[in-house]
Tab-separated table of C-alpha atoms and ligand atoms in Angstrom:
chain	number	residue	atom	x	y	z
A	1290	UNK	CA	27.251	-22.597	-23.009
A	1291	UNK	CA	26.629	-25.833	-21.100
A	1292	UNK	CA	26.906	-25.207	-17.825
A	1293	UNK	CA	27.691	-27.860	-15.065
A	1294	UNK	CA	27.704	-27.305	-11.338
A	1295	UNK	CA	28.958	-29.322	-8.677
A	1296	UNK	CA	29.698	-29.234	-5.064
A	1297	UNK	CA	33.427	-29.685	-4.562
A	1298	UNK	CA	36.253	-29.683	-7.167
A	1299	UNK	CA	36.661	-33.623	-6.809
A	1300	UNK	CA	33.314	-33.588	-8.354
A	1301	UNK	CA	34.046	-31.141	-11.259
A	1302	UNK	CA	37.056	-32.635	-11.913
A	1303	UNK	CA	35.055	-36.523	-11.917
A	1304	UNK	CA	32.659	-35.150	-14.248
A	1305	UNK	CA	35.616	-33.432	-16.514
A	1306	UNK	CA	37.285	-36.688	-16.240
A	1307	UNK	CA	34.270	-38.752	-17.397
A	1308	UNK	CA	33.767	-36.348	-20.389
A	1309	UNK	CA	37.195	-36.629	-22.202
A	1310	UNK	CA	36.778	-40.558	-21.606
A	1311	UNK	CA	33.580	-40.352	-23.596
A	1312	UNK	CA	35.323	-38.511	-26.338
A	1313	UNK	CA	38.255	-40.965	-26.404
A	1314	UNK	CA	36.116	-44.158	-26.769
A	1315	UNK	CA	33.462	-41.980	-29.576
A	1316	UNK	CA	36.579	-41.311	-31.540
A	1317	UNK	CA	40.155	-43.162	-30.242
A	1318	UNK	CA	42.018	-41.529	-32.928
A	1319	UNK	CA	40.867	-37.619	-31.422
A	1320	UNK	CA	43.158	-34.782	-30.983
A	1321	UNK	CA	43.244	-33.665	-27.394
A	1322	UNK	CA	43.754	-29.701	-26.329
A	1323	UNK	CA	45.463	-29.975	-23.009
A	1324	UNK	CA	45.982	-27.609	-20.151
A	1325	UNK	CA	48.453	-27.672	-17.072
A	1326	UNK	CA	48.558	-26.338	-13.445
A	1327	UNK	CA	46.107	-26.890	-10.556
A	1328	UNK	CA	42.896	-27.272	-12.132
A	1329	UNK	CA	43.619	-30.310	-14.297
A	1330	UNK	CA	45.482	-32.604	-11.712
A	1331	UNK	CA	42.745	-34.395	-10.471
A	1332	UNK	CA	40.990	-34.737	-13.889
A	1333	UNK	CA	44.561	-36.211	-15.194
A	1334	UNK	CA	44.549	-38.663	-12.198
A	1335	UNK	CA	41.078	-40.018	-13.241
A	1336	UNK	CA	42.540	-40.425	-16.718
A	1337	UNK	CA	45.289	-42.433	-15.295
A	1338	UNK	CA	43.137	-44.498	-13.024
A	1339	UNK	CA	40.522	-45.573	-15.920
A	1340	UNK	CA	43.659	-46.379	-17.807
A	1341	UNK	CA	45.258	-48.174	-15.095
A	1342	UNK	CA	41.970	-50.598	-14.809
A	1343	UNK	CA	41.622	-50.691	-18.264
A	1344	UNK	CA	38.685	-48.771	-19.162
A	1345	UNK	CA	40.454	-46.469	-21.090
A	1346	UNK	CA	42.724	-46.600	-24.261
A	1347	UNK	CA	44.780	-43.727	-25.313
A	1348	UNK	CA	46.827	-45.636	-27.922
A	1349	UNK	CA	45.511	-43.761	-31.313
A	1350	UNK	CA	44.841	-40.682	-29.453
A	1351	UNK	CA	47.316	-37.429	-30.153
A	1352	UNK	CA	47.364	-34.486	-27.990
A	1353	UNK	CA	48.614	-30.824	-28.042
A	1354	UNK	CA	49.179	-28.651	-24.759
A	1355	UNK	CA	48.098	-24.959	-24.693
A	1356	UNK	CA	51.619	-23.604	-23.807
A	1357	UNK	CA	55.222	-23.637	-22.336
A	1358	UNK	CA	57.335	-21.192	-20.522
A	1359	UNK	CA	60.040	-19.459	-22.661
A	1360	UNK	CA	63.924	-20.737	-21.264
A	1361	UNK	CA	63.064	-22.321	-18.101
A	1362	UNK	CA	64.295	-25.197	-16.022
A	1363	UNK	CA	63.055	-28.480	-17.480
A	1364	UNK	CA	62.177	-29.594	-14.296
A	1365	UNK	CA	59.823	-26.382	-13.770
A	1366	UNK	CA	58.322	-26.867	-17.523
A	1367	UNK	CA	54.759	-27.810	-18.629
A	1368	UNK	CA	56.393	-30.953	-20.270
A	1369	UNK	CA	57.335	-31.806	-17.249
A	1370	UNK	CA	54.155	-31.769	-15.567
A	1371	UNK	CA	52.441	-33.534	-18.303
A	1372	UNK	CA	55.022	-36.103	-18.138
A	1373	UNK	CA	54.352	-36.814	-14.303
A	1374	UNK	CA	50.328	-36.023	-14.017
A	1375	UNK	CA	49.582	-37.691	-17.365
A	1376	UNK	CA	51.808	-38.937	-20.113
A	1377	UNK	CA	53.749	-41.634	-18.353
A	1378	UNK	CA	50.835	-43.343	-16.757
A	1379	UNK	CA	48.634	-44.134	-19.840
A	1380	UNK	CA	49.441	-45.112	-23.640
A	1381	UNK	CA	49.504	-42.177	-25.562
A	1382	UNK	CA	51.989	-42.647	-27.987
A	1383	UNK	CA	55.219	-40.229	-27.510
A	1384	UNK	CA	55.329	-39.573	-31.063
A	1385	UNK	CA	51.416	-37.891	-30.781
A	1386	UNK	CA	52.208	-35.614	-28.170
A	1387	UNK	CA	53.460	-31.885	-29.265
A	1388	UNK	CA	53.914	-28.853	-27.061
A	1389	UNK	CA	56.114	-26.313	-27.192
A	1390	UNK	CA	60.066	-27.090	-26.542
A	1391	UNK	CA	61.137	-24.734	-23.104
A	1392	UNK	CA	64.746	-24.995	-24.507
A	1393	UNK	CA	64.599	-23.966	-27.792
A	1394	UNK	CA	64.257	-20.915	-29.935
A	1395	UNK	CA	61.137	-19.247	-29.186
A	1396	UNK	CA	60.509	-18.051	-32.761
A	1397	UNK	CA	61.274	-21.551	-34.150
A	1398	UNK	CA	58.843	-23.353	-32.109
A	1399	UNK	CA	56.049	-19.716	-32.866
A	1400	UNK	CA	56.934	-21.096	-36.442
A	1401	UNK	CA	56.519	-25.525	-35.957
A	1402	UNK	CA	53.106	-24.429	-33.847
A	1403	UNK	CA	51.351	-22.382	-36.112
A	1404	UNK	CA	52.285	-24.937	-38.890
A	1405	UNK	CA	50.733	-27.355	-36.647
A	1406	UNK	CA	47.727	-25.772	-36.355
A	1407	UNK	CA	47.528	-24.923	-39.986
A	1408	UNK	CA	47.219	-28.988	-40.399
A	1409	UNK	CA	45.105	-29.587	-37.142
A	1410	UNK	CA	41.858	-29.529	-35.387
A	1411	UNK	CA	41.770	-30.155	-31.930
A	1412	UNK	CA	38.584	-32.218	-31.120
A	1413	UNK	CA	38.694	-31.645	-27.665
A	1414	UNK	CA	40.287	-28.523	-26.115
A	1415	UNK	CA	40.486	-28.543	-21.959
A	1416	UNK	CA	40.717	-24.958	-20.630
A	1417	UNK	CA	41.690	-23.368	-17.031
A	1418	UNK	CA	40.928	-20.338	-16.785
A	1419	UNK	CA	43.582	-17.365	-14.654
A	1420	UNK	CA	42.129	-15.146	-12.362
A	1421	UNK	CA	42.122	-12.199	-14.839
A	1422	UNK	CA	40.454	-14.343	-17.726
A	1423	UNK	CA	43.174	-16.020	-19.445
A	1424	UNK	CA	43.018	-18.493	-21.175
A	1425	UNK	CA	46.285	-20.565	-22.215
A	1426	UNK	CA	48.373	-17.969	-21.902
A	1427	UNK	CA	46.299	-15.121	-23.688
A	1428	UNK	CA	46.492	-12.251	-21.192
A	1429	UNK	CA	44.052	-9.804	-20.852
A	1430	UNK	CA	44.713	-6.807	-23.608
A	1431	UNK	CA	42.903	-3.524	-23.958
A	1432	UNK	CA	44.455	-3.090	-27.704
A	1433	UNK	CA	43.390	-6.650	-28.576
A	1434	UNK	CA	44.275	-10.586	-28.604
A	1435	UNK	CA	46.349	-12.795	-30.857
A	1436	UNK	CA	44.831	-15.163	-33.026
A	1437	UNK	CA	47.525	-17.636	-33.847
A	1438	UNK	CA	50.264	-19.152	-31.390
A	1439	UNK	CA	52.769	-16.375	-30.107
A	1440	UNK	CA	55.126	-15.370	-27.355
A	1441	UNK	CA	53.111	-14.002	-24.829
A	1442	UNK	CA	54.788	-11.238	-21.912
A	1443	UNK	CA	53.268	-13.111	-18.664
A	1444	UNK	CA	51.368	-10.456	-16.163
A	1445	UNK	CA	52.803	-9.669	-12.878
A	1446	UNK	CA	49.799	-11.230	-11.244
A	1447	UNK	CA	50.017	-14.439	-13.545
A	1448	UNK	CA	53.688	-14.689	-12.523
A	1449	UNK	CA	52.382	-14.127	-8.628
A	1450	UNK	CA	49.994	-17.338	-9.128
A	1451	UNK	CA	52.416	-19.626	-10.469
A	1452	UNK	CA	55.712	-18.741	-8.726
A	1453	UNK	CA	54.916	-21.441	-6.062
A	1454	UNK	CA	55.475	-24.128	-9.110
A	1455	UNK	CA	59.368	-22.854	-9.167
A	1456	UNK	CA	61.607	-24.219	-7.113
A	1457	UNK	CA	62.877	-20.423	-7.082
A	1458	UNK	CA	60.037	-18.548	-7.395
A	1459	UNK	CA	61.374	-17.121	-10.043
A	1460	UNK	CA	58.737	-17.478	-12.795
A	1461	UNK	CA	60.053	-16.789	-16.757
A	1462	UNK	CA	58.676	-13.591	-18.545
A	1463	UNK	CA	57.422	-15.008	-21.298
A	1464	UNK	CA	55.451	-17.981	-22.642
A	1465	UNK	CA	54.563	-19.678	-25.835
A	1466	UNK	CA	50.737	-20.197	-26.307
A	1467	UNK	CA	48.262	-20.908	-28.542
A	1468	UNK	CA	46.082	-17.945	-29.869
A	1469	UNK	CA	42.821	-17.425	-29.374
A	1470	UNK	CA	42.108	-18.289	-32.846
A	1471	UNK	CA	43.563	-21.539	-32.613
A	1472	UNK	CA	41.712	-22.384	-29.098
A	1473	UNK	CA	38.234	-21.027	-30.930
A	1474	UNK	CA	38.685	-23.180	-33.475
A	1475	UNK	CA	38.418	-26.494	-31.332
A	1476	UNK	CA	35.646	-28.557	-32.162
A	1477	UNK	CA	34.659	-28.461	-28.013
A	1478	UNK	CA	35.990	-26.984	-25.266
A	1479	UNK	CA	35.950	-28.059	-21.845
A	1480	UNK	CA	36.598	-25.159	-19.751
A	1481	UNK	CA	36.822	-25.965	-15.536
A	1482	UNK	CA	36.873	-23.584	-13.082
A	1483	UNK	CA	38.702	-23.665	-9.957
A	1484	UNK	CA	39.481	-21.444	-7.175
A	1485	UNK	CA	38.216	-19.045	-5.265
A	1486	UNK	CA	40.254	-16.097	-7.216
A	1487	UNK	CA	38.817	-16.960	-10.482
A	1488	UNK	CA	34.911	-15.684	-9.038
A	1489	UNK	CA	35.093	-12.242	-10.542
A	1490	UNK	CA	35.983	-13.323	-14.160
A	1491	UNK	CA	33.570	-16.412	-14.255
A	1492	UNK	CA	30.435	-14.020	-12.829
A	1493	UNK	CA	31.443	-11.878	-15.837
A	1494	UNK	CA	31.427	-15.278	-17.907
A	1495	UNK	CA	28.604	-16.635	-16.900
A	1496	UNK	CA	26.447	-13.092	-16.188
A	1497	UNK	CA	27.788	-11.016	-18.643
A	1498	UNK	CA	27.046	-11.826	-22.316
A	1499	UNK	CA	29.779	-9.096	-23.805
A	1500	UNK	CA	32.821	-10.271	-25.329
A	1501	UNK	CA	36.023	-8.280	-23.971
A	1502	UNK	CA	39.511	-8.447	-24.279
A	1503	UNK	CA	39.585	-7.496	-20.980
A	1504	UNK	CA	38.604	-11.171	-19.365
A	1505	UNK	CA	39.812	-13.307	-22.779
A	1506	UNK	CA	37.661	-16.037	-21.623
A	1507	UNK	CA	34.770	-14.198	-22.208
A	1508	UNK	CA	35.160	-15.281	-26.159
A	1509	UNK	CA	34.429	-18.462	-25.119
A	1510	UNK	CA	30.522	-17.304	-25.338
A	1511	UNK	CA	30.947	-16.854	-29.092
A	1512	UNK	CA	31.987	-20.992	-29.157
A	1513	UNK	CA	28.831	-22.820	-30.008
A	1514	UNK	CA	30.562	-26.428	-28.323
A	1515	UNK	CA	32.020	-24.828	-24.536
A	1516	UNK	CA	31.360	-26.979	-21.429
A	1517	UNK	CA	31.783	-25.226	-17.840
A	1518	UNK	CA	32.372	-27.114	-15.209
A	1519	UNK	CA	32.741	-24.961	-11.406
A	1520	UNK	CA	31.534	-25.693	-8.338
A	1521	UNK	CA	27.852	-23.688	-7.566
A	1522	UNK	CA	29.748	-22.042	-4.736
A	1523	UNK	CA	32.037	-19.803	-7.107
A	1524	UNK	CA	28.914	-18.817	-8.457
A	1525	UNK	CA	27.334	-17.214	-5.858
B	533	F6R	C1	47.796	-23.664	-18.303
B	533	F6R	C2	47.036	-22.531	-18.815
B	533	F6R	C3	46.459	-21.501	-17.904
B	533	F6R	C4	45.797	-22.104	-16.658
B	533	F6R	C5	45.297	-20.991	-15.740
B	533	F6R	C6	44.700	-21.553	-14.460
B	533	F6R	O1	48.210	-24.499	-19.337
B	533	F6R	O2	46.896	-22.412	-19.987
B	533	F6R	O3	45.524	-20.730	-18.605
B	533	F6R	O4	44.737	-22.927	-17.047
B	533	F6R	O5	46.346	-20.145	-15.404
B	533	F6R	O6	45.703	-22.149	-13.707
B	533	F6R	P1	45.348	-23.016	-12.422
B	533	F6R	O7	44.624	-24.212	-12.895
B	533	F6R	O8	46.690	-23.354	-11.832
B	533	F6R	O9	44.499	-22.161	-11.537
């Protein structure tokens, strides 16, 4: 694992920023892995700027987001947010872009992602990371993970860290993601860390060496292509 360490998340998130723009220009037509909430905002606002000035060209480039919330407001769903933070401020073609549809059958869209996937390779996978080890949606499990994309029953403490993106607070029970399988099989991954509560499961990351289904991320060690990117002060 290469690790990077910074000293503030502006930082992490410039040097994030600066790494998917060198994939996009070394291949233009690349399949992107993307990720929503806090930690990619600022990395999605660099993308925008170097768009906006015209050092960056997103026109061949497809993408694929890690997961959407079963049945929930479209104005509380991960399309929105990529639509806002990302999508409507640089030139990726609508018709490259697939994530999972909030509003429709869960088991249909289970089905039109793992077909996906059975036809794709994401060049370029961004990762978050939750503060019990997710990863996409991929909750911690003592009885094991899913390989493929699923329906995933969200933790209470995953539905505790997101509530303040719902108008409501009311955060849905379930989400589609992709499987670990299909997040392992990226060619790299670009995993950022951000927060203060994600400490524990990136000491056991970057300390541990064992694999557990217990912090998901830790599979990431048996990637040979994963990028970290944290600021030093989570590490200590
Ligand atoms: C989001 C996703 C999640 C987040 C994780 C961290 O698409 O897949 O795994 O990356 O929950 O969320 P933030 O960045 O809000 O701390």
């Amino acid at each position: 694992m290469n690790v990077i360490l910074t000293q503030s998340y502006e930082e992490s998130a410039r040097k994030g920023a600066e790494l998917i723009l060198d994939a996009v220009s070394r291949k233009p037509d690349l399949l992107l892995g993307l990720a929503t909430g806090e930690t990619p905002v600022a990395i999605y606002r660099r993308l925008c700027e170097a768009y906006q000035a015209g050092a960056a060209d997103f026109s061949r480039a497809s993408s694929v987001n890690l997961d959407e919330y079963v049945g929930c407001r479209e104005e509380d769903s991960y399309r929105r947010f990529m639509d806002e933070n990302l999508f409507s401020k640089i030139n990726i073609p609508r018709e490259n872009i697939t994530i999972a549809d909030y509003a429709a059958p869960p088991e249909a869209e289970v089905t039109r992602l793992r077909q996906f996937f059975e036809t794709h390779t994401v060049d370029l996978q961004l990762l978050g990371i939750g503060a019990n080890g997710h990863i996409g949606f991929n909750e911690p499990d003592h009885d094991g993970l899913e390989a493929p994309v699923h329906i995933s029953p969200l933790t209470q403490s995953t539905k505790e860290a997101n509530a303040h993106w719902f108008a409501d607070g009311a955060v849905p029970d379930r989400a589609i993601t992709m499987g670990m399988g299909d997040i392992l099989r990226a060619k790299s991954i670009l995993l950022v860390v951000k927060g203060e509560s994600k400490r524990a499961v990136l000491r056991e990351l970057l300390n541990g060496g064992k694999v557990t289904t217990n912090n998901p991320a830790t599979f990431l060690l048996l990637h040979p292509d994963v990028t970290l990117i944290t600021e030093e002060s989570l590490t200590v």
